[in-house]
mmCIF file of C-alpha atoms and ligand atoms in Angstrom:
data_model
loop_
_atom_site.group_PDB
_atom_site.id
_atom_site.type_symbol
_atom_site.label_atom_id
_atom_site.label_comp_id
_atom_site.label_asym_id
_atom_site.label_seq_id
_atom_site.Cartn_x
_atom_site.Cartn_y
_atom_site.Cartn_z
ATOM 1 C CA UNK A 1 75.429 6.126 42.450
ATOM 2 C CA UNK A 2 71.851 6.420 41.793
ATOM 3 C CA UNK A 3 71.223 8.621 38.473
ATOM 4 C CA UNK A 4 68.321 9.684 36.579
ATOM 5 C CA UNK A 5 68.513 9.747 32.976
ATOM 6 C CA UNK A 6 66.886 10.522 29.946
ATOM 7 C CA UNK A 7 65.261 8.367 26.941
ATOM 8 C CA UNK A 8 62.904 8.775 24.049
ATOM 9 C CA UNK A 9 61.389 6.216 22.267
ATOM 10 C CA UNK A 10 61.404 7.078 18.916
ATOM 11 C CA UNK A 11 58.719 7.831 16.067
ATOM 12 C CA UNK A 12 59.794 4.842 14.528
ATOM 13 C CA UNK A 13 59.034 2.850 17.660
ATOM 14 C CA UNK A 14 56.080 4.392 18.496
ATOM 15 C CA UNK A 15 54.346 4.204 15.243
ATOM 16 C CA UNK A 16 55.228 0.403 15.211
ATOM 17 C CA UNK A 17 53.369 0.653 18.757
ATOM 18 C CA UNK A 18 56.823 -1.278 20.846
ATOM 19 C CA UNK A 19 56.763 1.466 23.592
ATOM 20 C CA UNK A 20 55.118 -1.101 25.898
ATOM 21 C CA UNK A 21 57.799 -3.870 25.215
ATOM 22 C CA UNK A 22 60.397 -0.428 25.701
ATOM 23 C CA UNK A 23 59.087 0.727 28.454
ATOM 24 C CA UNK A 24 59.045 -3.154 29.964
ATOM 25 C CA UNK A 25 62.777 -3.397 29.016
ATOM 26 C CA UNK A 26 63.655 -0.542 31.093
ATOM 27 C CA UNK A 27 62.020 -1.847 33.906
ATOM 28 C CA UNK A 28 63.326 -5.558 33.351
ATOM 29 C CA UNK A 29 66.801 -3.394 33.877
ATOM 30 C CA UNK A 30 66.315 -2.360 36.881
ATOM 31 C CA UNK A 31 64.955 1.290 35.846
ATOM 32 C CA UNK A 32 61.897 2.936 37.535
ATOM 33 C CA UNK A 33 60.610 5.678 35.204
ATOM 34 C CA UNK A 34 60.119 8.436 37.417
ATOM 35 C CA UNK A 35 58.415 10.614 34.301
ATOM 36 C CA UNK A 36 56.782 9.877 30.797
ATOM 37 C CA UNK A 37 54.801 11.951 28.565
ATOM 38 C CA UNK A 38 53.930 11.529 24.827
ATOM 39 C CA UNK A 39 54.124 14.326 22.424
ATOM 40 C CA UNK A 40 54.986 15.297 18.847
ATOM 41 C CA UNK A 41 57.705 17.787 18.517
ATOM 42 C CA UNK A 42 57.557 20.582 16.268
ATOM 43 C CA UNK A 43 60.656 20.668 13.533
ATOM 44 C CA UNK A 44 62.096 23.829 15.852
ATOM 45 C CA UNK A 45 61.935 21.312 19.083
ATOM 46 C CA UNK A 46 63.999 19.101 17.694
ATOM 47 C CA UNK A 47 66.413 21.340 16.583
ATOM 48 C CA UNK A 48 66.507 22.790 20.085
ATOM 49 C CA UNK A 49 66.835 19.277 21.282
ATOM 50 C CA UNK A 50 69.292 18.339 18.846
ATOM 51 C CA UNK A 51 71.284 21.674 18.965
ATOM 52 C CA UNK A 52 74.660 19.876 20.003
ATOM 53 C CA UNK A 53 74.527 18.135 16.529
ATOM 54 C CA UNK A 54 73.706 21.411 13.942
ATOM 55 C CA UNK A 55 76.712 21.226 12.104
ATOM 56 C CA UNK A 56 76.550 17.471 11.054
ATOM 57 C CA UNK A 57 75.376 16.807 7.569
ATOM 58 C CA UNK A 58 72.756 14.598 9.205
ATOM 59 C CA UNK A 59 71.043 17.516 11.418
ATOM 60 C CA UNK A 60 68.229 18.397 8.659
ATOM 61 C CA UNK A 61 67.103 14.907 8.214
ATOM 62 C CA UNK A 62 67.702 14.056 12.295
ATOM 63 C CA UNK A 63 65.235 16.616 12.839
ATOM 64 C CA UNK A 64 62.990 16.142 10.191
ATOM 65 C CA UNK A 65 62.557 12.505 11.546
ATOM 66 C CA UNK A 66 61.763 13.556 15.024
ATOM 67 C CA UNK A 67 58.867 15.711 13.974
ATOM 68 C CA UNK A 68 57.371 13.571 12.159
ATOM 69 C CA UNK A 69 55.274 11.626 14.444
ATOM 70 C CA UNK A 70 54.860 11.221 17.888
ATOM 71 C CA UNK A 71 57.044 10.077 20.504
ATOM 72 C CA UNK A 72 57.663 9.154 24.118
ATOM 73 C CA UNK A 73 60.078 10.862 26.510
ATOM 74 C CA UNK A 74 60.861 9.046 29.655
ATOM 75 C CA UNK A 75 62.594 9.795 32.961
ATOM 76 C CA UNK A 76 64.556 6.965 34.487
ATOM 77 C CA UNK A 77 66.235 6.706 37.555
ATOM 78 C CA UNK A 78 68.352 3.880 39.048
ATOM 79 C CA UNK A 79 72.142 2.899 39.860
ATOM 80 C CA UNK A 80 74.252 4.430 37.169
ATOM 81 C CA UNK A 81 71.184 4.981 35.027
ATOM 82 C CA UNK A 82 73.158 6.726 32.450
ATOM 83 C CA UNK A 83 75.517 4.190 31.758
ATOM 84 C CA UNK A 84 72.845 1.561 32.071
ATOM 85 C CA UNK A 85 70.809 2.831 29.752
ATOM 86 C CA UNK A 86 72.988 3.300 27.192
ATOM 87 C CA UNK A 87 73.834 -0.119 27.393
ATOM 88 C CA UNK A 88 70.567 -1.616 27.134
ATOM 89 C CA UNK A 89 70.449 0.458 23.787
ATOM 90 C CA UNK A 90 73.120 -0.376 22.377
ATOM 91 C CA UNK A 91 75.646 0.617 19.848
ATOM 92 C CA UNK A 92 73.619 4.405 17.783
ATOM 93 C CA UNK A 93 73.686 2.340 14.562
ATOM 94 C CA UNK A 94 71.405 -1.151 14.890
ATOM 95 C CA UNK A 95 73.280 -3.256 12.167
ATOM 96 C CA UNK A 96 76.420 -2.783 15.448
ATOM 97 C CA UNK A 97 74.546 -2.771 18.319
ATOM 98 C CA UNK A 98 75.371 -6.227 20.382
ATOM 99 C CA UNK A 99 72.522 -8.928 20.142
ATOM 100 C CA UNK A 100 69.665 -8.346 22.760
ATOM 101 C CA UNK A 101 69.929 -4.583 22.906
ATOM 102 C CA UNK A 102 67.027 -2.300 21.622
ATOM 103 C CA UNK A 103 68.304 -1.194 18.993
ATOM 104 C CA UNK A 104 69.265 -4.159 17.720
ATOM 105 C CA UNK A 105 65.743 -5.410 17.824
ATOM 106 C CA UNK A 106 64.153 -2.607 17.247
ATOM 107 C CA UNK A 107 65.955 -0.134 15.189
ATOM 108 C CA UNK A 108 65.689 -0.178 11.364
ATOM 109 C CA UNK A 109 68.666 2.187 10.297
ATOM 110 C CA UNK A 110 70.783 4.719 11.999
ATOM 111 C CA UNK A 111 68.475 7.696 11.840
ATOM 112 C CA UNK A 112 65.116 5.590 13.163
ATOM 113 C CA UNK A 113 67.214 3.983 15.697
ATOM 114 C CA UNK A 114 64.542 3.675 18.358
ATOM 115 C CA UNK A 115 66.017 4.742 20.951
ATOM 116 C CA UNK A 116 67.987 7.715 22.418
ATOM 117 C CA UNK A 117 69.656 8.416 25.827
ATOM 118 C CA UNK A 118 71.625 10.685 27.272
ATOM 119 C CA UNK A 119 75.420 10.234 26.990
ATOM 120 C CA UNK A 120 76.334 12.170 30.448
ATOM 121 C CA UNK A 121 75.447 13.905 33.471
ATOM 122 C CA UNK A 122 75.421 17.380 31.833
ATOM 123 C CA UNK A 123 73.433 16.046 29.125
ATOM 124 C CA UNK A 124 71.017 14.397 31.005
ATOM 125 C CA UNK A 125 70.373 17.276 33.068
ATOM 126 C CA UNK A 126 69.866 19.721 29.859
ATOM 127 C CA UNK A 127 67.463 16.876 28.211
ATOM 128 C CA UNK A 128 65.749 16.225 31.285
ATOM 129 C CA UNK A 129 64.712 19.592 31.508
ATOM 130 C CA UNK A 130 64.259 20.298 28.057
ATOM 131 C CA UNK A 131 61.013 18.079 28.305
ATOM 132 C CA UNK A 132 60.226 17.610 32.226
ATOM 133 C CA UNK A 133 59.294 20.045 34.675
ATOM 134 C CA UNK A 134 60.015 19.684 38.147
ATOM 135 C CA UNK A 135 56.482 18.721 38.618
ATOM 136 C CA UNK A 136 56.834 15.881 36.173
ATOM 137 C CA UNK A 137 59.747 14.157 37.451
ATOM 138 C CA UNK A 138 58.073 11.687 40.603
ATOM 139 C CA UNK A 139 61.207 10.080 42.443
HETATM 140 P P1 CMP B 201 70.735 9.782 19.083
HETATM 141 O O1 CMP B 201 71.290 9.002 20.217
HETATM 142 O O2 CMP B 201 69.316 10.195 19.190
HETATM 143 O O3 CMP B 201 71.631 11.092 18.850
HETATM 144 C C1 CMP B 201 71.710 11.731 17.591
HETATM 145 C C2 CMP B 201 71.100 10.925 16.498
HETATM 146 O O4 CMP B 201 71.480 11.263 15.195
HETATM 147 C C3 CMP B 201 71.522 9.474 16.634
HETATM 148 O O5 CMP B 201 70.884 8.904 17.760
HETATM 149 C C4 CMP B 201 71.120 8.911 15.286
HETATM 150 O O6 CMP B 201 69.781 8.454 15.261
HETATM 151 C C5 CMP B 201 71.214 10.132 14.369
HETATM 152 N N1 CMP B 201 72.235 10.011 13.346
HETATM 153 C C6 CMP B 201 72.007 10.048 12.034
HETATM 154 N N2 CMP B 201 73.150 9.927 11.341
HETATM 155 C C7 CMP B 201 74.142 9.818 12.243
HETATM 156 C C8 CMP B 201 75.551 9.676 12.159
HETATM 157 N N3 CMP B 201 76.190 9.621 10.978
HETATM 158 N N4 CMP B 201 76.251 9.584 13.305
HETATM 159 C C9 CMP B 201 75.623 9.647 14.507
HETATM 160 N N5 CMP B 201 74.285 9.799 14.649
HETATM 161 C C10 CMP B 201 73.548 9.873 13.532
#
């Protein structure tokens, strides 16, 4: 079933300047972004993005961390791209994520993970258009 999806690379990432090798990775997979902009998120965006988690202990500093740099949203669309996605991330925490996945390489602790992606069709839909007008989106 083809699926389009939603993934940010991360200020971490970004600031360490990977979004190319990222971006490559998702298109190694089989991906086609469909949608990509770069842009810093105020602390209030990322709590809107990040609404689902405001009761964790971890929300403050979660959103804290996404506003503080600049990141990369990207639209991807291909067979089960949810599910794919997620699995070229890996498991949310790098030091469990299975060898070869992005997070794995790339993410330096569980907050600066590098990555994030949707985790289901209503999600995806609420994050795609949290970021994407219909405009933006290019099938
Ligand atoms: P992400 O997929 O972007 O979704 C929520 C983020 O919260 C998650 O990746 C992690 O980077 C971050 N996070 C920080 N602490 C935790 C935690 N204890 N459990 C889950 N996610 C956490």
């Amino acid at each position: 079933m083809q699926q389009t999806t939603f993934a940010i690379i991360k200020p971490d990432a970004v600031a360490r300047n990977l979004c190319g090798e990222i971006l490559a990775a998702m298109e190694s997979a089989g991906l086609r972004i469909v949608g990509l902009k770069r842009l810093r998120l105020s602390k209030l965006q990322a709590a809107g993005f990040y609404a689902v988690h405001r009761e964790r202990p971890f929300f403050e500093s979660l959103t804290d961390y996404m506003s503080s740099g600049p990141v990369v949203c990207v639209a991807l669309r291909g067979e089960n791209a949810i599910a794919a996605w997620r699995g070229l991330m890996g498991a949310t925490d790098p030091a469990k994520a299975e060898p070869g996945t992005l997070r794995r390489k790339y993410g330096q602790s569980l907050e600066a993970n590098a990555v994030h992606g949707s985790d289901a069709p209503e999600t995806a839909a609420f994050e795609l258009g949290y970021f994407f007008n219909g405009l933006e989106i290019v099938e």
